[in-house]
mmCIF file of C-alpha atoms and ligand atoms in Angstrom:
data_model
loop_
_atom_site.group_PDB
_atom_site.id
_atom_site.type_symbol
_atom_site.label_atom_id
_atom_site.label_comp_id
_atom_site.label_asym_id
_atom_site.label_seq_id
_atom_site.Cartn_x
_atom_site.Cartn_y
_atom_site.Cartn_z
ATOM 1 C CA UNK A 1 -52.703 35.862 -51.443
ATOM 2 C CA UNK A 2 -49.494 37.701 -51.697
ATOM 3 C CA UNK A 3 -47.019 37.584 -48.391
ATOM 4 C CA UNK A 4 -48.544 39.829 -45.674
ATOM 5 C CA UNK A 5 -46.505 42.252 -44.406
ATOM 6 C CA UNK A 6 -48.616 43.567 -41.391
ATOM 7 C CA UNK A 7 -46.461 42.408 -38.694
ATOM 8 C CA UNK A 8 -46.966 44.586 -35.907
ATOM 9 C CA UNK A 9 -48.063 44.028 -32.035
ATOM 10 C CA UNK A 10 -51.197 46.807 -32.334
ATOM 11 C CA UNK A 11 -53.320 48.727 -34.942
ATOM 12 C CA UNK A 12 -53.862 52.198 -33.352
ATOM 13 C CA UNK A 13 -53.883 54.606 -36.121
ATOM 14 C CA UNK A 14 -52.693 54.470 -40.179
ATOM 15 C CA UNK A 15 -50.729 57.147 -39.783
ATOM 16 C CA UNK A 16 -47.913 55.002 -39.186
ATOM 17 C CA UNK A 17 -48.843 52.213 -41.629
ATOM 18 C CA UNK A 18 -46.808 51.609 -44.861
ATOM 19 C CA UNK A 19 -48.837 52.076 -48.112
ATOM 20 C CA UNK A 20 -47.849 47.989 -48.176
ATOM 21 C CA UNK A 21 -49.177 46.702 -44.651
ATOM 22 C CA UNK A 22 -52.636 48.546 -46.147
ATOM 23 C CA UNK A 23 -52.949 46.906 -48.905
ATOM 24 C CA UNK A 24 -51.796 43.686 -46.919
ATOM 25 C CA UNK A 25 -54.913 44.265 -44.637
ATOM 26 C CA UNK A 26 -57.174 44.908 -48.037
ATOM 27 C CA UNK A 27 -56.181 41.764 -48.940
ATOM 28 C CA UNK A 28 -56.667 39.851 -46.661
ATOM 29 C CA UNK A 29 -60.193 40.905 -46.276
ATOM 30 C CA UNK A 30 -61.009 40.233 -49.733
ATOM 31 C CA UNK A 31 -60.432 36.731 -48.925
ATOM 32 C CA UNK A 32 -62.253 36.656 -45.626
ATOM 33 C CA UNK A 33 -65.256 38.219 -46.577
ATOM 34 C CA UNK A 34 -66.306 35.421 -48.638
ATOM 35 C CA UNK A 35 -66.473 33.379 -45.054
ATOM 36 C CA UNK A 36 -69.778 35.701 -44.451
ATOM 37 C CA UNK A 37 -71.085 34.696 -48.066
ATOM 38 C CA UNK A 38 -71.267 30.470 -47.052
ATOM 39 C CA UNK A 39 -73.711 28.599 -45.409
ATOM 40 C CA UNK A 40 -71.304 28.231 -42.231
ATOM 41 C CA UNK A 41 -70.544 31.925 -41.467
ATOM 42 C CA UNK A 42 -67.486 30.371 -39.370
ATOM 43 C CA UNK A 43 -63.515 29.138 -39.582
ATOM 44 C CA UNK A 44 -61.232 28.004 -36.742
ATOM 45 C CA UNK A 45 -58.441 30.723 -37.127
ATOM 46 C CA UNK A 46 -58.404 32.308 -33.627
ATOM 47 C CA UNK A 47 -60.156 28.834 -31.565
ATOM 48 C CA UNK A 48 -58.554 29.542 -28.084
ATOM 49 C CA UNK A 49 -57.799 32.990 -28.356
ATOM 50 C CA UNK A 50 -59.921 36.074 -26.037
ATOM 51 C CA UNK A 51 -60.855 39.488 -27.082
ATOM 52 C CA UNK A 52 -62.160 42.538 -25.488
ATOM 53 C CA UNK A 53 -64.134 44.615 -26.456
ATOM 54 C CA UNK A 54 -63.982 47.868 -24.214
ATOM 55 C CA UNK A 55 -65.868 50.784 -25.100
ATOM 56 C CA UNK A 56 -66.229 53.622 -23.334
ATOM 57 C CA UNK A 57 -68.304 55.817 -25.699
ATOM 58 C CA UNK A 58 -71.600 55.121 -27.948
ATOM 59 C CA UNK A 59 -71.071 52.808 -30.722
ATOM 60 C CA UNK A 60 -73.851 50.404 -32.904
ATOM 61 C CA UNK A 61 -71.788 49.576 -36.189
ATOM 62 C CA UNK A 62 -68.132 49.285 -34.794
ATOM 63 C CA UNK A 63 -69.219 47.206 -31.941
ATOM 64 C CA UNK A 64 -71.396 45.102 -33.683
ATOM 65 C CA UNK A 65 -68.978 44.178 -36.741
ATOM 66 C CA UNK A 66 -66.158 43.590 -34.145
ATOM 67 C CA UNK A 67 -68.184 41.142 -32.301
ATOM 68 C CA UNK A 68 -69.851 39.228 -35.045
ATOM 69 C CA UNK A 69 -65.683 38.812 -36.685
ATOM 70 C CA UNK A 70 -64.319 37.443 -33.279
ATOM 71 C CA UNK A 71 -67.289 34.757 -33.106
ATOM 72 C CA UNK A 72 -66.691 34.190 -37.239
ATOM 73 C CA UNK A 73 -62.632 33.615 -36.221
ATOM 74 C CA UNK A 74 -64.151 31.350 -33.596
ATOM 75 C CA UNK A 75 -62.311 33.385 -30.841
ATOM 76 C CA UNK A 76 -63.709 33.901 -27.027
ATOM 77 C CA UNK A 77 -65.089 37.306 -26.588
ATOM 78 C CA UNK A 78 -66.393 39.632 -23.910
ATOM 79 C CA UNK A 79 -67.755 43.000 -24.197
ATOM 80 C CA UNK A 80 -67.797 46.131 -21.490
ATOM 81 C CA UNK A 81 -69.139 49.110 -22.026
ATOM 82 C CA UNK A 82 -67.951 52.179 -19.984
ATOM 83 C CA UNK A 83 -71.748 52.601 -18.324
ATOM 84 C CA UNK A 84 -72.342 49.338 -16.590
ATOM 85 C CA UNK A 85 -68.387 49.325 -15.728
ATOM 86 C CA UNK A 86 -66.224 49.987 -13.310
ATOM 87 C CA UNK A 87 -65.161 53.387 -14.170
ATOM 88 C CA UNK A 88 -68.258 54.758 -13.346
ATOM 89 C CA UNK A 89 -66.921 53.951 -9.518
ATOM 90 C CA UNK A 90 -63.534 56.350 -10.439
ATOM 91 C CA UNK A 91 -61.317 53.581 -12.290
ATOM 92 C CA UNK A 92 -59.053 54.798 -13.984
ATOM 93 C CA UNK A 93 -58.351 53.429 -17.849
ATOM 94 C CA UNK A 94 -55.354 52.200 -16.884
ATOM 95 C CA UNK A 95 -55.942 49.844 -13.847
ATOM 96 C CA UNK A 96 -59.367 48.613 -16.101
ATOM 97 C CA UNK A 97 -56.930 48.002 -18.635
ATOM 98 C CA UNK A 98 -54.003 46.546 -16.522
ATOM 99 C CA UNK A 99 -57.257 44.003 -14.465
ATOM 100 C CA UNK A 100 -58.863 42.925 -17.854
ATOM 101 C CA UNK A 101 -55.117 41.812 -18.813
ATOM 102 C CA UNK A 102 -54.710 39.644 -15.406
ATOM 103 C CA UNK A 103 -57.672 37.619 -17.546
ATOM 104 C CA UNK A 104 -54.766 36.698 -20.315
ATOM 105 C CA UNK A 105 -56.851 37.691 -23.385
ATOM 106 C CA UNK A 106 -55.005 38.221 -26.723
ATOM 107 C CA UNK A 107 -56.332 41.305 -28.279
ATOM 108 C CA UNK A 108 -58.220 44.577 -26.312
ATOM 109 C CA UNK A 109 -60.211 46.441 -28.814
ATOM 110 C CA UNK A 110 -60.907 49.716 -27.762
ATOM 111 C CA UNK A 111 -62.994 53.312 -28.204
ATOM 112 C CA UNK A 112 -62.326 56.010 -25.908
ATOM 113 C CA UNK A 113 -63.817 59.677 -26.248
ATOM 114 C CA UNK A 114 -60.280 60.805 -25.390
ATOM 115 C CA UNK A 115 -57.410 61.028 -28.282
ATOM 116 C CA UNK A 116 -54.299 58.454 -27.122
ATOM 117 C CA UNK A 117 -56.391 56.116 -25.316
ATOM 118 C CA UNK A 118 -55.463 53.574 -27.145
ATOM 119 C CA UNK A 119 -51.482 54.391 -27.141
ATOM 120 C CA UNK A 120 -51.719 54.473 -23.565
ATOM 121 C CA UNK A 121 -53.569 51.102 -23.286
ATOM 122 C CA UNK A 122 -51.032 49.433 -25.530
ATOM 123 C CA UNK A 123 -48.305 50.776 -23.754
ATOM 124 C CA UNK A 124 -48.947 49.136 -20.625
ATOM 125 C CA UNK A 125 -50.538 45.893 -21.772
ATOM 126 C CA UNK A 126 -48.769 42.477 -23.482
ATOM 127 C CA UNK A 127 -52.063 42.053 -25.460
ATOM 128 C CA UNK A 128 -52.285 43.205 -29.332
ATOM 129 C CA UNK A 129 -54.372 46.556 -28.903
ATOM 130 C CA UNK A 130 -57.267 47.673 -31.607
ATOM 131 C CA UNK A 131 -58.110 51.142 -31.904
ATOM 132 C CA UNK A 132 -61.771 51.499 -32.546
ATOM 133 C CA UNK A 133 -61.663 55.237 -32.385
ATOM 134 C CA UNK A 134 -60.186 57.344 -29.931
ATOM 135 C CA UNK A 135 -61.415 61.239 -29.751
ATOM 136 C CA UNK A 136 -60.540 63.567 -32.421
ATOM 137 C CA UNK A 137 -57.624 61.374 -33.592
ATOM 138 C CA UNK A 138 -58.055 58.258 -35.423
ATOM 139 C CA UNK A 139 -60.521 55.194 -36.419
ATOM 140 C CA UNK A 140 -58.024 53.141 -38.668
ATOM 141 C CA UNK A 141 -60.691 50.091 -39.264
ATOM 142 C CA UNK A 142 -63.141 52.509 -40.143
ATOM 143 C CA UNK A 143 -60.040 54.093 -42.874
ATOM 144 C CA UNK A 144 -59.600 50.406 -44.199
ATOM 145 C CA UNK A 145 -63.101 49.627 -44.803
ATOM 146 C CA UNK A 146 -63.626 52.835 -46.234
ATOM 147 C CA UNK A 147 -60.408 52.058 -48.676
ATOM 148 C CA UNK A 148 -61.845 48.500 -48.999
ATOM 149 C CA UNK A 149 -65.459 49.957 -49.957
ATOM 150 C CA UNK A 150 -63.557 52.322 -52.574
ATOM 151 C CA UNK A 151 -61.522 49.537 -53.857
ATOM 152 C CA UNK A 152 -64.956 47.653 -54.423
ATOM 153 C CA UNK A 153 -66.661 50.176 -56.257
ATOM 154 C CA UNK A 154 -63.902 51.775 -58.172
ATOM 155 C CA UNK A 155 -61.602 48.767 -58.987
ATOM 156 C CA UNK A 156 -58.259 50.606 -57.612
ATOM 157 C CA UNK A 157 -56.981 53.526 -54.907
ATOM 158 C CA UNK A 158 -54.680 55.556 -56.558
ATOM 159 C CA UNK A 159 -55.571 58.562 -58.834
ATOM 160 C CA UNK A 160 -59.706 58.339 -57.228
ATOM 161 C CA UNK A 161 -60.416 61.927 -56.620
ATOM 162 C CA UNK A 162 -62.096 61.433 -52.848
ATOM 163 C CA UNK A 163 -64.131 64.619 -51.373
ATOM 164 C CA UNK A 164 -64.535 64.545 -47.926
ATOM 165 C CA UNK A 165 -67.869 66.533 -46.530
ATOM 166 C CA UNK A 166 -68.175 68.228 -43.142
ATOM 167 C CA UNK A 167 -66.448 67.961 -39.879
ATOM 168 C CA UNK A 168 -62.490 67.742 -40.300
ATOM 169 C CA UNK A 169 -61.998 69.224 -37.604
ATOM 170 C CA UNK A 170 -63.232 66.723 -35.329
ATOM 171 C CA UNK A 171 -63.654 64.004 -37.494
ATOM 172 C CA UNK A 172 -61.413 60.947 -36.668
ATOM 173 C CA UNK A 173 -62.623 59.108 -39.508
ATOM 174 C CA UNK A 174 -61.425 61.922 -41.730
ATOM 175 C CA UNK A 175 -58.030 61.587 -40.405
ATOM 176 C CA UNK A 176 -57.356 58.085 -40.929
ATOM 177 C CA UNK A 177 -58.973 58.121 -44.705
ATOM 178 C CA UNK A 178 -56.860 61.362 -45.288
ATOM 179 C CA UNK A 179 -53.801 58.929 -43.764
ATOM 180 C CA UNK A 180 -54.654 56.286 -45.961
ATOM 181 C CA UNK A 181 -55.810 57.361 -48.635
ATOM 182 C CA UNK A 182 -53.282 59.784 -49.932
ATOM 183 C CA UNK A 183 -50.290 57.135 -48.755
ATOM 184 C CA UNK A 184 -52.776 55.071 -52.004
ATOM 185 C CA UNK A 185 -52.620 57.378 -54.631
ATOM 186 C CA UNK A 186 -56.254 58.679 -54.205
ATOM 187 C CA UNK A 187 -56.738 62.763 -54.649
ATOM 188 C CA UNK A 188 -58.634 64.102 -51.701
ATOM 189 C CA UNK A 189 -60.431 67.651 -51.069
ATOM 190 C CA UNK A 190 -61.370 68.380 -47.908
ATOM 191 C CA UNK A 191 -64.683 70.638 -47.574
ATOM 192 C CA UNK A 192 -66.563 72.176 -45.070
ATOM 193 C CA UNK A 193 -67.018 75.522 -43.467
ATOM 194 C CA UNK A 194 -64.175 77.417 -41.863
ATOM 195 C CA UNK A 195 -64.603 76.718 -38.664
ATOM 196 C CA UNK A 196 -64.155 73.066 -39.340
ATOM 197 C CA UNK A 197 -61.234 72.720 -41.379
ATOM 198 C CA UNK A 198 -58.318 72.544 -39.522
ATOM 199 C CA UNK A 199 -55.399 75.698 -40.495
ATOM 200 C CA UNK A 200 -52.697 73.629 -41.958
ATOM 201 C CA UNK A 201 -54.403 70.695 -43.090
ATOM 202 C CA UNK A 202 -52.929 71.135 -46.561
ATOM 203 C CA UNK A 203 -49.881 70.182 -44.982
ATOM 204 C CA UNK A 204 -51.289 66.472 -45.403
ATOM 205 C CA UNK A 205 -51.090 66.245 -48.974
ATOM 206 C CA UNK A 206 -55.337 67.522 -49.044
ATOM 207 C CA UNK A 207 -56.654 69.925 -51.424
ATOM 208 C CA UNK A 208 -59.401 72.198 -48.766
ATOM 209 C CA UNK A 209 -61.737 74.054 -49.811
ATOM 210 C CA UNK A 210 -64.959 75.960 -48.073
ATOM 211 C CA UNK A 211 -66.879 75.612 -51.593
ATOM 212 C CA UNK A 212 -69.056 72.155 -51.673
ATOM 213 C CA UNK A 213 -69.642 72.530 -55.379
ATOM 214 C CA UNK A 214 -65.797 73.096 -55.908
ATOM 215 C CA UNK A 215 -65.029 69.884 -54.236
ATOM 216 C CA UNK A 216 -67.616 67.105 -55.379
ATOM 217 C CA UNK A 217 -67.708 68.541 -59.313
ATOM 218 C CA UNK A 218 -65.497 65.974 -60.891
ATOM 219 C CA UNK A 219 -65.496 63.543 -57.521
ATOM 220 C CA UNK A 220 -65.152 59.766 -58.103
ATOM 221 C CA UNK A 221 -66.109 59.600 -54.329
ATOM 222 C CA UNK A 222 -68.225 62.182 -51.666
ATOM 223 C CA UNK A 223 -67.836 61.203 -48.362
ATOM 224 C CA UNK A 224 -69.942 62.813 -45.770
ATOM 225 C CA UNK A 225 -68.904 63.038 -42.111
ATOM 226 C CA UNK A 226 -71.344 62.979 -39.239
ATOM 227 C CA UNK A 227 -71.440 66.427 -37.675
ATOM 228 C CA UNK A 228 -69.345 65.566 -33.993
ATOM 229 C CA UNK A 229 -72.005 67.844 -31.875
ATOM 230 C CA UNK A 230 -70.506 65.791 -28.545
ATOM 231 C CA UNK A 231 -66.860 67.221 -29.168
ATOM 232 C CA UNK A 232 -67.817 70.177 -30.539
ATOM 233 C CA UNK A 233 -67.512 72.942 -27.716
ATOM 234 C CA UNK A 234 -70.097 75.305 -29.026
ATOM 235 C CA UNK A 235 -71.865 75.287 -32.267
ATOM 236 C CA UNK A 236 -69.597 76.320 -35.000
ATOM 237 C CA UNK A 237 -71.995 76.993 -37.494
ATOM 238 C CA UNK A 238 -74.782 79.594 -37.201
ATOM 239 C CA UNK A 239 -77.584 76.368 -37.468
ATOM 240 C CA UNK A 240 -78.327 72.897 -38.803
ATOM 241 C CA UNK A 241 -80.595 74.283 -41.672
ATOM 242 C CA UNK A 242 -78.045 76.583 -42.747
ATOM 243 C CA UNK A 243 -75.204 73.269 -42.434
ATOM 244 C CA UNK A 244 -77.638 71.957 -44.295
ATOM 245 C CA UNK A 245 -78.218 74.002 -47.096
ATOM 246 C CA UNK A 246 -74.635 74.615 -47.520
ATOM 247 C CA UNK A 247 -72.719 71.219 -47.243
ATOM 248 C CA UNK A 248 -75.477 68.790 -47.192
ATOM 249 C CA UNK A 249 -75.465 65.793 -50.127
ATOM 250 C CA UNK A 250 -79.302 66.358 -51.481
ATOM 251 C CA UNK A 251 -81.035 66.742 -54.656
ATOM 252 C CA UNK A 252 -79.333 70.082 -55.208
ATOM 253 C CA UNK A 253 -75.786 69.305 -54.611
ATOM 254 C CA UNK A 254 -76.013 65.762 -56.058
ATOM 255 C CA UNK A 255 -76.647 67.616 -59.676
ATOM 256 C CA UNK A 256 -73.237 68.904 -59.697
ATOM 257 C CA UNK A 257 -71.915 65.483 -59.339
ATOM 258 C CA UNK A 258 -70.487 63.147 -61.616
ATOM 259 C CA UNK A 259 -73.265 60.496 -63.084
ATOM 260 C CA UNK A 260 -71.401 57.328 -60.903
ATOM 261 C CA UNK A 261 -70.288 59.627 -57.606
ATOM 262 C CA UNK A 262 -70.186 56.907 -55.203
ATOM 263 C CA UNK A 263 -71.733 58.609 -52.097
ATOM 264 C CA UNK A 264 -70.083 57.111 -48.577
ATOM 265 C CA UNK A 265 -70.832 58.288 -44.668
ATOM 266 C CA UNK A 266 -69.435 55.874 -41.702
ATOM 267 C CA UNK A 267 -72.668 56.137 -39.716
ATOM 268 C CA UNK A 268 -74.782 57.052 -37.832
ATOM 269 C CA UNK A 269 -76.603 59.549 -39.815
ATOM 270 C CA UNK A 270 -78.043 62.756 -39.081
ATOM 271 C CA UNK A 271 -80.902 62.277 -42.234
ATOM 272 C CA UNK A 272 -81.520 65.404 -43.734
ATOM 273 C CA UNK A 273 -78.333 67.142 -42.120
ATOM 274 C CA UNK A 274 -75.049 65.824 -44.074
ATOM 275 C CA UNK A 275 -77.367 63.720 -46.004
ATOM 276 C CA UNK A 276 -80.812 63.831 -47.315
ATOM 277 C CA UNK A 277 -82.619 60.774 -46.931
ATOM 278 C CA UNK A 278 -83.156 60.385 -50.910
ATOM 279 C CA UNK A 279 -79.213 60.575 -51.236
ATOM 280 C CA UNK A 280 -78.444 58.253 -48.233
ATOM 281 C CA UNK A 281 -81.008 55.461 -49.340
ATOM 282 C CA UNK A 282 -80.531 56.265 -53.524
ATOM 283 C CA UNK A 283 -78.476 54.313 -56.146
ATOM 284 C CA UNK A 284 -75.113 56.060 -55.616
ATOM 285 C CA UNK A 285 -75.252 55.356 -51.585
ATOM 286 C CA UNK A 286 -73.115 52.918 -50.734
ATOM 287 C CA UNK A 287 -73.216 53.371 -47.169
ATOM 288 C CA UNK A 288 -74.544 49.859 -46.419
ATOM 289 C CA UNK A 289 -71.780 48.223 -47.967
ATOM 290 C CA UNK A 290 -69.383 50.162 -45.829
ATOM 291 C CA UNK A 291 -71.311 48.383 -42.714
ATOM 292 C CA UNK A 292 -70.670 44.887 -44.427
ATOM 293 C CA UNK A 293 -67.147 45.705 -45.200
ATOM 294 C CA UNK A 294 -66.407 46.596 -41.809
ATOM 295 C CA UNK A 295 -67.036 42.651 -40.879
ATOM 296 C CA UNK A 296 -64.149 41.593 -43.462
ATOM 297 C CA UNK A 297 -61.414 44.339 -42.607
ATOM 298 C CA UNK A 298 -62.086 44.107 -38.989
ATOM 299 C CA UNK A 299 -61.660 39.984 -39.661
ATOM 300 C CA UNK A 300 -58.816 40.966 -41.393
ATOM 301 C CA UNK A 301 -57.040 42.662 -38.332
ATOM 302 C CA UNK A 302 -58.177 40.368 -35.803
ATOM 303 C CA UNK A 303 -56.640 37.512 -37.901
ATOM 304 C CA UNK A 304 -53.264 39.344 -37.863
ATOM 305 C CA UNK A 305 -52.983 40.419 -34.776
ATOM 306 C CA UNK A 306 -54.604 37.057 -33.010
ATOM 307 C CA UNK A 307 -51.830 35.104 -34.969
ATOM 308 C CA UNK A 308 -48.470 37.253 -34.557
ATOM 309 C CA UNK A 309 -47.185 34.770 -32.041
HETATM 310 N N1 CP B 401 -68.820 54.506 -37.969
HETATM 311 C C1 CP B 401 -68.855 54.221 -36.670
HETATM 312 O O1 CP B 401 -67.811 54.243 -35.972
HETATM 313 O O2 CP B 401 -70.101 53.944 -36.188
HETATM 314 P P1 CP B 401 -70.420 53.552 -34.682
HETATM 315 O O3 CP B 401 -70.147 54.780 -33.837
HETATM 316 O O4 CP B 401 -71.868 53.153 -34.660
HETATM 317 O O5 CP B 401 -69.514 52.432 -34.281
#
């Protein structure tokens, strides 16, 4: 493995990453994913060191992936979730966070429905800080395992043409793979109705376009974005037949496509919505291998941050 260059204190978002500390990451969880392939699904890297796993909003793949890599480093870990905790008594996210650091642990991984969460956390706290999705604004382990799964099927980053399906607007995940992607060399189009494409978002090196057809013919990658009902104020589009029929990945749309589209969404589903369920469980899905690759990257991060010092 080549020097790694990830030296930083937190991971809260890839906007600020270097195209280098990425592919550092990448690398690194190349390596470590084989430790999930042997007979002992375990190494000793972070024996001694505690990690917490706060979330305060919904979460099955995220949670799960983050847990499993902390007990395959061989670290200590606890989890809370936000509706058996504390804050349902009127804590605020800053004393939980400042009381779960007077228990010393290393790295605080953390999802909050509200954008900065995370900023704020690891502004207050000595601990290394993991962003595992905060609001509208960023996911950065589900960017890298999204880049990882890419890497995987397509051999490289740079010069993949990437459409991404659905909610921008809301879409955290779309932010960080827009971040990290174009800082790659991949060529993204962003699609979905009007109403959920940000005004500007050209301004971030994306193609946009309201026309599926326009942005998947000629795709090397179509990734489809859960529709965010829970941040969405009031329905932006007129139903979820007519979402449907207009944006979703089915038997139609995936004619237009090239013969090896690679078709990604980070979970959970709404089948038959963003994706039917012949597309999401068919030969060009590769959403289960996104859910795998999420173990190595988020190995990958704990490793660097759980060994800075
Ligand atoms: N992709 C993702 O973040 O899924 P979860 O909400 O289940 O963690």
């Amino acid at each position: 493995m080549s020097d790694v260059v990830f030296r930083r204190k937190d991971l809260l978002d890839l906007q600020s990453l270097s195209s280098a500390e990425i592919r550092s990451i990448l690398e690194l969880a190349t390596s470590l994913k084989q430790v999930s392939a042997r007979a002992i699904k375990k190494v000793p890297t972070l024996k001694g060191r505690t990690v917490i796993n706060l979330f305060c909003e919904p979460s099955t793949r995220t949670r799960a992936s983050f847990e499993l890599a902390e007990k395959r480093l061989s670290a200590d870990a606890i989890n809370i979730q936000a509706s058996s905790s504390s804050t349902q008594k009127g804590e605020t996210l800053l004393d939980t966070a400042k009381n779960l650091m007077a228990l010393q642990p290393d790295i605080i991984v953390i999802r909050h429905s509200a954008s900065g969460a995370a900023h704020l956390v690891a502004e207050v706290v000595p601990a290394s800080v993991i962003n595992a999705g905060d609001g509208c604004h960023e996911h950065p382990t589900q960017g890298l395992l999204d880049l990882f799964t890419i890497q995987e099927q397509k051999g490289s980053i740079a010069g993949v043409r990437v459409a991404i399906v659905g909610d921008i607007m809301h879409s955290r995940v779309a932010r960080s793979n827009i971040y990290a992607l174009t800082k790659l060399g991949a060529r993204v189009t962003v699609c979905g109705p009007a109403t959920m494409l940000p005004v500007g978002i050209e301004t971030l090196g994306v193609a946009a376009t309201t026309d599926l057809r326009e942005a998947v013919e000629g795709a090397d990658v179509v990734m489809a974005l859960r529709l965010q009902l829970e941040r969405q104020k009031t329905l932006i589009f007129p139903s979820l037949r007519e979402y449907a029929a207009q944006y979703g990945l089915n038997r139609q749309s995936i004619r237009w496509m090239k013969s090896d589209v690679v078709i990604m969404h980070p979970g959970p589903i709404n089948r038959g919505v963003e994706v039917s369920s012949e597309i999401a469980d068919g030969p060009q899905s590769v959403i289960l291998d996104q859910v795998t690759n999420g173990l190595a990257v988020r190995m990958a991060v704990l490793y660097l941050l759980g060994n800075r010092s």
